[in-house]
Structures are given as structure tokens and as C-alpha cells.
Amino acid sequence: MSKEELTPNQRWRHRVHQGPVAPILGLFGNEDKSPTPDQVNQHEAELKKHGKQYEFHRYDGAGHGFFYYDRAAYRQEQAVDGWKKLFAFTDRTLR
């Protein structure tokens, strides 16, 4: 498949995997459908393969949008932990 045939999301992933990139933090719900846990696994494998600096955390019982406190998808326990991980990550990587 040529670069022209890739979807915008696939082109973004190709650039992330191939080019320089800042450290990446991923917070994923294991019940999410986009990206699915398998898609997260694939993305993680590519990041590892290309030696990228990343940190992924996955949450059982959470789907897409578990940080949205005003929606049914909100999961307080997972969101609070995610915020802690976000602040720790930015403290380590942005100083």
C-alpha cells in the first residue's frame, strides 16, 4: 500500500513511527472500540519497534471517553488515576 492509499489516521501513525516525536502518553479504556485493545497493541508494537519513548496505561471497566465527568462513560476511579499519571508524565517529560 502506498502512502497515498493510507487513511489520514494511518498516515499519522506512519509519521509517528518513522519520524522524531516527543514522548507519548496513552490512557486507554479496555472496553473502547476506537481504538480497540488490539489496535493499542499494534500501535505499542510499532512504537517499540522504532524505539520511541512512550507510556501506555490501560483501564478495565472503562471505554471511550472515561475522562468526561459529565457523561455516562465517565469512570471516576480510572479518570482520577489517569489524571495522576498525566501529571506525573508531564512533570517528568516537560521539565
Tab-separated table of N, CA, C and O in Angstrom:
chain	number	residue	atom	x	y	z
A	1	MET	N	0.850	-1.176	0.000
A	1	MET	CA	0.000	0.000	0.000
A	1	MET	C	0.897	1.240	0.000
A	1	MET	O	1.796	1.363	0.815
A	2	SER	N	0.651	2.150	-0.899
A	2	SER	CA	1.448	3.372	-0.971
A	2	SER	C	0.962	4.381	0.064
A	2	SER	O	-0.148	4.262	0.593
A	3	LYS	N	1.786	5.391	0.333
A	3	LYS	CA	1.393	6.429	1.297
A	3	LYS	C	0.112	7.125	0.870
A	3	LYS	O	-0.688	7.527	1.704
A	4	GLU	N	-0.091	7.269	-0.442
A	4	GLU	CA	-1.294	7.935	-0.948
A	4	GLU	C	-2.563	7.133	-0.652
A	4	GLU	O	-3.645	7.687	-0.587
A	5	GLU	N	-2.436	5.828	-0.500
A	5	GLU	CA	-3.593	4.979	-0.246
A	5	GLU	C	-3.952	4.880	1.239
A	5	GLU	O	-4.980	4.314	1.586
A	6	LEU	N	-3.109	5.419	2.097
A	6	LEU	CA	-3.360	5.344	3.530
A	6	LEU	C	-4.448	6.326	3.941
A	6	LEU	O	-4.580	7.410	3.369
A	7	THR	N	-5.225	5.950	4.960
A	7	THR	CA	-6.200	6.870	5.527
A	7	THR	C	-5.447	7.934	6.318
A	7	THR	O	-4.273	7.755	6.655
A	8	PRO	N	-6.090	9.059	6.657
A	8	PRO	CA	-5.400	10.078	7.465
A	8	PRO	C	-4.841	9.517	8.772
A	8	PRO	O	-3.729	9.848	9.165
A	9	ASN	N	-5.583	8.628	9.434
A	9	ASN	CA	-5.109	8.045	10.681
A	9	ASN	C	-3.883	7.168	10.439
A	9	ASN	O	-2.924	7.183	11.204
A	10	GLN	N	-3.895	6.399	9.371
A	10	GLN	CA	-2.748	5.558	9.050
A	10	GLN	C	-1.529	6.408	8.693
A	10	GLN	O	-0.409	6.068	9.051
A	11	ARG	N	-1.735	7.524	7.978
A	11	ARG	CA	-0.615	8.409	7.644
A	11	ARG	C	-0.026	9.000	8.917
A	11	ARG	O	1.188	9.100	9.067
A	12	TRP	N	-0.883	9.395	9.863
A	12	TRP	CA	-0.388	9.943	11.136
A	12	TRP	C	0.438	8.899	11.857
A	12	TRP	O	1.537	9.180	12.328
A	13	ARG	N	-0.063	7.669	11.938
A	13	ARG	CA	0.682	6.610	12.626
A	13	ARG	C	2.008	6.353	11.938
A	13	ARG	O	3.028	6.142	12.584
A	14	HIS	N	2.022	6.396	10.603
A	14	HIS	CA	3.267	6.183	9.873
A	14	HIS	C	4.285	7.266	10.242
A	14	HIS	O	5.448	6.973	10.495
A	15	ARG	N	3.856	8.515	10.309
A	15	ARG	CA	4.767	9.611	10.660
A	15	ARG	C	5.256	9.477	12.096
A	15	ARG	O	6.423	9.707	12.378
A	16	VAL	N	4.380	9.114	13.002
A	16	VAL	CA	4.772	8.952	14.400
A	16	VAL	C	5.819	7.861	14.528
A	16	VAL	O	6.823	8.016	15.220
A	17	HIS	N	5.613	6.758	13.840
A	17	HIS	CA	6.531	5.634	13.968
A	17	HIS	C	7.866	5.903	13.290
A	17	HIS	O	8.897	5.433	13.744
A	18	GLN	N	7.877	6.660	12.217
A	18	GLN	CA	9.091	6.847	11.440
A	18	GLN	C	9.905	8.070	11.848
A	18	GLN	O	11.118	8.052	11.773
A	19	GLY	N	9.264	9.153	12.217
A	19	GLY	CA	9.975	10.405	12.461
A	19	GLY	C	10.215	10.675	13.925
A	19	GLY	O	9.773	9.935	14.793
A	20	PRO	N	10.940	11.760	14.205
A	20	PRO	CA	11.143	12.135	15.598
A	20	PRO	C	9.809	12.518	16.236
A	20	PRO	O	8.926	13.026	15.551
A	21	VAL	N	9.701	12.259	17.507
A	21	VAL	CA	8.441	12.543	18.190
A	21	VAL	C	8.724	12.752	19.674
A	21	VAL	O	9.657	12.180	20.231
A	22	ALA	N	7.928	13.594	20.286
A	22	ALA	CA	8.020	13.803	21.733
A	22	ALA	C	7.520	12.554	22.449
A	22	ALA	O	6.828	11.722	21.856
A	23	PRO	N	7.841	12.408	23.723
A	23	PRO	CA	7.307	11.264	24.481
A	23	PRO	C	5.778	11.233	24.399
A	23	PRO	O	5.127	12.279	24.367
A	24	ILE	N	5.229	10.040	24.358
A	24	ILE	CA	3.789	9.844	24.183
A	24	ILE	C	3.210	9.197	25.436
A	24	ILE	O	3.754	8.223	25.945
A	25	LEU	N	2.084	9.728	25.900
A	25	LEU	CA	1.321	9.119	26.981
A	25	LEU	C	0.002	8.650	26.400
A	25	LEU	O	-0.696	9.417	25.728
A	26	GLY	N	-0.338	7.399	26.647
A	26	GLY	CA	-1.620	6.865	26.202
A	26	GLY	C	-2.394	6.321	27.388
A	26	GLY	O	-1.868	5.536	28.168
A	27	LEU	N	-3.642	6.765	27.520
A	27	LEU	CA	-4.548	6.294	28.569
A	27	LEU	C	-5.746	5.682	27.853
A	27	LEU	O	-6.500	6.395	27.199
A	28	PHE	N	-5.910	4.369	27.974
A	28	PHE	CA	-6.894	3.658	27.174
A	28	PHE	C	-7.850	2.848	28.042
A	28	PHE	O	-7.429	2.196	28.995
A	29	GLY	N	-9.122	2.889	27.672
A	29	GLY	CA	-10.109	2.022	28.291
A	29	GLY	C	-10.137	0.691	27.552
A	29	GLY	O	-10.203	0.670	26.322
A	30	ASN	N	-10.080	-0.395	28.278
A	30	ASN	CA	-10.075	-1.714	27.643
A	30	ASN	C	-11.412	-2.081	27.006
A	30	ASN	O	-11.497	-3.059	26.270
A	31	GLU	N	-12.456	-1.304	27.282
A	31	GLU	CA	-13.766	-1.538	26.667
A	31	GLU	C	-13.961	-0.652	25.443
A	31	GLU	O	-15.016	-0.676	24.818
A	32	ASP	N	-12.954	0.132	25.078
A	32	ASP	CA	-13.049	1.072	23.966
A	32	ASP	C	-13.143	0.326	22.637
A	32	ASP	O	-12.546	-0.729	22.460
A	33	LYS	N	-13.875	0.909	21.707
A	33	LYS	CA	-13.998	0.346	20.359
A	33	LYS	C	-13.135	1.110	19.356
A	33	LYS	O	-12.964	0.660	18.226
A	34	SER	N	-12.623	2.280	19.747
A	34	SER	CA	-11.791	3.073	18.843
A	34	SER	C	-10.863	3.966	19.651
A	34	SER	O	-11.273	5.036	20.078
A	35	PRO	N	-9.654	3.534	19.921
A	35	PRO	CA	-9.032	2.325	19.414
A	35	PRO	C	-9.390	1.119	20.281
A	35	PRO	O	-9.584	1.234	21.488
A	36	THR	N	-9.426	-0.015	19.642
A	36	THR	CA	-9.668	-1.270	20.361
A	36	THR	C	-8.382	-1.671	21.085
A	36	THR	O	-7.295	-1.186	20.743
A	37	PRO	N	-8.477	-2.567	22.057
A	37	PRO	CA	-7.257	-3.059	22.698
A	37	PRO	C	-6.259	-3.653	21.694
A	37	PRO	O	-5.050	-3.452	21.828
A	38	ASP	N	-6.751	-4.335	20.659
A	38	ASP	CA	-5.847	-4.872	19.642
A	38	ASP	C	-5.132	-3.758	18.880
A	38	ASP	O	-3.951	-3.875	18.560
A	39	GLN	N	-5.851	-2.682	18.586
A	39	GLN	CA	-5.226	-1.554	17.895
A	39	GLN	C	-4.179	-0.888	18.782
A	39	GLN	O	-3.124	-0.468	18.302
A	40	VAL	N	-4.452	-0.790	20.072
A	40	VAL	CA	-3.474	-0.244	21.013
A	40	VAL	C	-2.235	-1.138	21.027
A	40	VAL	O	-1.100	-0.647	21.015
A	41	ASN	N	-2.440	-2.446	21.037
A	41	ASN	CA	-1.310	-3.386	20.999
A	41	ASN	C	-0.464	-3.186	19.745
A	41	ASN	O	0.767	-3.195	19.809
A	42	GLN	N	-1.130	-3.006	18.608
A	42	GLN	CA	-0.405	-2.797	17.355
A	42	GLN	C	0.401	-1.499	17.394
A	42	GLN	O	1.560	-1.457	16.963
A	43	HIS	N	-0.214	-0.455	17.891
A	43	HIS	CA	0.459	0.839	17.991
A	43	HIS	C	1.666	0.731	18.928
A	43	HIS	O	2.751	1.211	18.604
A	44	GLU	N	1.468	0.070	20.049
A	44	GLU	CA	2.564	-0.101	21.004
A	44	GLU	C	3.714	-0.896	20.381
A	44	GLU	O	4.883	-0.552	20.568
A	45	ALA	N	3.392	-1.938	19.636
A	45	ALA	CA	4.431	-2.734	18.986
A	45	ALA	C	5.245	-1.889	18.007
A	45	ALA	O	6.471	-2.011	17.937
A	46	GLU	N	4.578	-1.014	17.269
A	46	GLU	CA	5.285	-0.136	16.331
A	46	GLU	C	6.164	0.872	17.056
A	46	GLU	O	7.287	1.147	16.634
A	47	LEU	N	5.657	1.421	18.144
A	47	LEU	CA	6.462	2.368	18.921
A	47	LEU	C	7.709	1.687	19.465
A	47	LEU	O	8.811	2.241	19.405
A	48	LYS	N	7.542	0.469	19.984
A	48	LYS	CA	8.689	-0.300	20.489
A	48	LYS	C	9.678	-0.579	19.371
A	48	LYS	O	10.889	-0.419	19.532
A	49	LYS	N	9.156	-1.024	18.240
A	49	LYS	CA	10.000	-1.377	17.107
A	49	LYS	C	10.874	-0.209	16.666
A	49	LYS	O	12.023	-0.393	16.279
A	50	HIS	N	10.343	0.999	16.757
A	50	HIS	CA	11.068	2.190	16.312
A	50	HIS	C	11.758	2.927	17.456
A	50	HIS	O	12.283	4.026	17.263
A	51	GLY	N	11.769	2.311	18.644
A	51	GLY	CA	12.499	2.877	19.775
A	51	GLY	C	11.944	4.181	20.299
A	51	GLY	O	12.691	5.017	20.820
A	52	LYS	N	10.647	4.379	20.188
A	52	LYS	CA	10.028	5.623	20.653
A	52	LYS	C	9.803	5.586	22.163
A	52	LYS	O	9.575	4.535	22.751
A	53	GLN	N	9.859	6.757	22.763
A	53	GLN	CA	9.600	6.878	24.199
A	53	GLN	C	8.096	7.047	24.393
A	53	GLN	O	7.502	8.004	23.889
A	54	TYR	N	7.507	6.119	25.118
A	54	TYR	CA	6.062	6.168	25.338
A	54	TYR	C	5.735	5.517	26.669
A	54	TYR	O	6.542	4.799	27.258
A	55	GLU	N	4.521	5.785	27.120
A	55	GLU	CA	3.987	5.181	28.344
A	55	GLU	C	2.500	4.967	28.111
A	55	GLU	O	1.774	5.923	27.866
A	56	PHE	N	2.063	3.714	28.114
A	56	PHE	CA	0.652	3.374	27.921
A	56	PHE	C	0.085	2.809	29.212
A	56	PHE	O	0.741	2.019	29.896
A	57	HIS	N	-1.136	3.207	29.534
A	57	HIS	CA	-1.880	2.667	30.673
A	57	HIS	C	-3.257	2.270	30.161
A	57	HIS	O	-3.880	3.002	29.404
A	58	ARG	N	-3.710	1.111	30.607
A	58	ARG	CA	-4.999	0.582	30.169
A	58	ARG	C	-5.881	0.341	31.382
A	58	ARG	O	-5.403	-0.102	32.425
A	59	TYR	N	-7.164	0.621	31.208
A	59	TYR	CA	-8.091	0.547	32.330
A	59	TYR	C	-9.239	-0.407	32.033
A	59	TYR	O	-9.984	-0.227	31.072
A	60	ASP	N	-9.367	-1.422	32.896
A	60	ASP	CA	-10.522	-2.311	32.828
A	60	ASP	C	-11.756	-1.543	33.265
A	60	ASP	O	-11.675	-0.623	34.083
A	61	GLY	N	-12.894	-1.908	32.719
A	61	GLY	CA	-14.155	-1.276	33.101
A	61	GLY	C	-14.348	0.109	32.523
A	61	GLY	O	-15.274	0.812	32.919
A	62	ALA	N	-13.484	0.530	31.607
A	62	ALA	CA	-13.592	1.863	31.012
A	62	ALA	C	-13.611	1.743	29.495
A	62	ALA	O	-12.916	0.916	28.920
A	63	GLY	N	-14.416	2.585	28.887
A	63	GLY	CA	-14.471	2.654	27.437
A	63	GLY	C	-13.996	4.014	26.964
A	63	GLY	O	-13.286	4.733	27.681
A	64	HIS	N	-14.423	4.387	25.767
A	64	HIS	CA	-14.028	5.663	25.196
A	64	HIS	C	-14.654	6.804	25.993
A	64	HIS	O	-15.816	6.752	26.338
A	65	GLY	N	-13.877	7.802	26.305
A	65	GLY	CA	-14.403	8.976	26.993
A	65	GLY	C	-14.545	8.819	28.495
A	65	GLY	O	-15.339	9.525	29.115
A	66	PHE	N	-13.771	7.940	29.105
A	66	PHE	CA	-13.941	7.723	30.548
A	66	PHE	C	-13.513	8.925	31.380
A	66	PHE	O	-13.798	8.993	32.562
A	67	PHE	N	-12.860	9.915	30.782
A	67	PHE	CA	-12.487	11.150	31.480
A	67	PHE	C	-13.628	12.169	31.519
A	67	PHE	O	-13.571	13.120	32.285
A	68	TYR	N	-14.643	12.024	30.670
A	68	TYR	CA	-15.734	13.003	30.580
A	68	TYR	C	-16.649	12.898	31.792
A	68	TYR	O	-17.568	12.086	31.822
A	69	TYR	N	-16.433	13.765	32.769
A	69	TYR	CA	-17.173	13.686	34.031
A	69	TYR	C	-18.665	13.959	33.888
A	69	TYR	O	-19.452	13.608	34.764
A	70	ASP	N	-19.073	14.568	32.780
A	70	ASP	CA	-20.489	14.918	32.615
A	70	ASP	C	-21.219	13.954	31.669
A	70	ASP	O	-22.311	14.254	31.198
A	71	ARG	N	-20.618	12.798	31.425
A	71	ARG	CA	-21.236	11.827	30.509
A	71	ARG	C	-21.322	10.456	31.173
A	71	ARG	O	-20.607	10.156	32.121
A	72	ALA	N	-22.166	9.626	30.592
A	72	ALA	CA	-22.380	8.285	31.152
A	72	ALA	C	-21.114	7.425	31.096
A	72	ALA	O	-20.955	6.505	31.896
A	73	ALA	N	-20.211	7.723	30.172
A	73	ALA	CA	-18.975	6.941	30.028
A	73	ALA	C	-17.966	7.214	31.141
A	73	ALA	O	-16.986	6.477	31.280
A	74	TYR	N	-18.192	8.257	31.935
A	74	TYR	CA	-17.239	8.642	32.984
A	74	TYR	C	-17.030	7.510	33.978
A	74	TYR	O	-17.980	6.871	34.431
A	75	ARG	N	-15.758	7.272	34.284
A	75	ARG	CA	-15.370	6.284	35.293
A	75	ARG	C	-14.427	6.987	36.258
A	75	ARG	O	-13.261	7.215	35.953
A	76	GLN	N	-14.950	7.348	37.425
A	76	GLN	CA	-14.211	8.177	38.361
A	76	GLN	C	-12.877	7.566	38.774
A	76	GLN	O	-11.847	8.240	38.732
A	77	GLU	N	-12.867	6.328	39.174
A	77	GLU	CA	-11.633	5.704	39.650
A	77	GLU	C	-10.547	5.717	38.565
A	77	GLU	O	-9.401	6.081	38.819
A	78	GLN	N	-10.925	5.332	37.348
A	78	GLN	CA	-9.967	5.288	36.253
A	78	GLN	C	-9.525	6.700	35.857
A	78	GLN	O	-8.341	6.935	35.574
A	79	ALA	N	-10.464	7.645	35.846
A	79	ALA	CA	-10.128	9.024	35.479
A	79	ALA	C	-9.182	9.662	36.495
A	79	ALA	O	-8.205	10.318	36.117
A	80	VAL	N	-9.437	9.459	37.769
A	80	VAL	CA	-8.558	10.023	38.804
A	80	VAL	C	-7.152	9.447	38.662
A	80	VAL	O	-6.158	10.178	38.717
A	81	ASP	N	-7.062	8.140	38.459
A	81	ASP	CA	-5.754	7.534	38.258
A	81	ASP	C	-5.095	8.079	36.985
A	81	ASP	O	-3.890	8.359	36.967
A	82	GLY	N	-5.877	8.245	35.934
A	82	GLY	CA	-5.354	8.792	34.691
A	82	GLY	C	-4.810	10.197	34.866
A	82	GLY	O	-3.754	10.540	34.315
A	83	TRP	N	-5.519	11.042	35.622
A	83	TRP	CA	-5.020	12.400	35.879
A	83	TRP	C	-3.690	12.350	36.635
A	83	TRP	O	-2.760	13.100	36.330
A	84	LYS	N	-3.595	11.463	37.612
A	84	LYS	CA	-2.335	11.330	38.353
A	84	LYS	C	-1.195	10.933	37.405
A	84	LYS	O	-0.090	11.480	37.487
A	85	LYS	N	-1.484	9.996	36.529
A	85	LYS	CA	-0.461	9.552	35.568
A	85	LYS	C	-0.107	10.669	34.583
A	85	LYS	O	1.060	10.847	34.228
A	86	LEU	N	-1.101	11.436	34.169
A	86	LEU	CA	-0.854	12.561	33.265
A	86	LEU	C	0.047	13.607	33.915
A	86	LEU	O	1.023	14.064	33.313
A	87	PHE	N	-0.260	13.990	35.144
A	87	PHE	CA	0.558	14.996	35.833
A	87	PHE	C	1.975	14.495	36.083
A	87	PHE	O	2.942	15.234	35.913
A	88	ALA	N	2.120	13.239	36.460
A	88	ALA	CA	3.458	12.667	36.674
A	88	ALA	C	4.235	12.623	35.361
A	88	ALA	O	5.428	12.947	35.326
A	89	PHE	N	3.572	12.254	34.284
A	89	PHE	CA	4.212	12.178	32.970
A	89	PHE	C	4.691	13.562	32.520
A	89	PHE	O	5.846	13.718	32.087
A	90	THR	N	3.829	14.555	32.627
A	90	THR	CA	4.244	15.896	32.194
A	90	THR	C	5.325	16.459	33.092
A	90	THR	O	6.220	17.152	32.613
A	91	ASP	N	5.290	16.134	34.369
A	91	ASP	CA	6.332	16.584	35.284
A	91	ASP	C	7.682	15.995	34.870
A	91	ASP	O	8.703	16.693	34.892
A	92	ARG	N	7.693	14.728	34.474
A	92	ARG	CA	8.946	14.070	34.054
A	92	ARG	C	9.425	14.533	32.681
A	92	ARG	O	10.619	14.641	32.436
A	93	THR	N	8.516	14.758	31.766
A	93	THR	CA	8.908	14.963	30.368
A	93	THR	C	8.971	16.425	29.927
A	93	THR	O	9.576	16.709	28.890
A	94	LEU	N	8.371	17.328	30.661
A	94	LEU	CA	8.332	18.737	30.229
A	94	LEU	C	9.259	19.640	31.035
A	94	LEU	O	9.278	20.842	30.820
A	95	ARG	N	10.001	19.086	31.944
A	95	ARG	CA	10.924	19.930	32.729
A	95	ARG	C	12.313	19.849	32.189
A	95	ARG	O	12.783	19.009	31.577
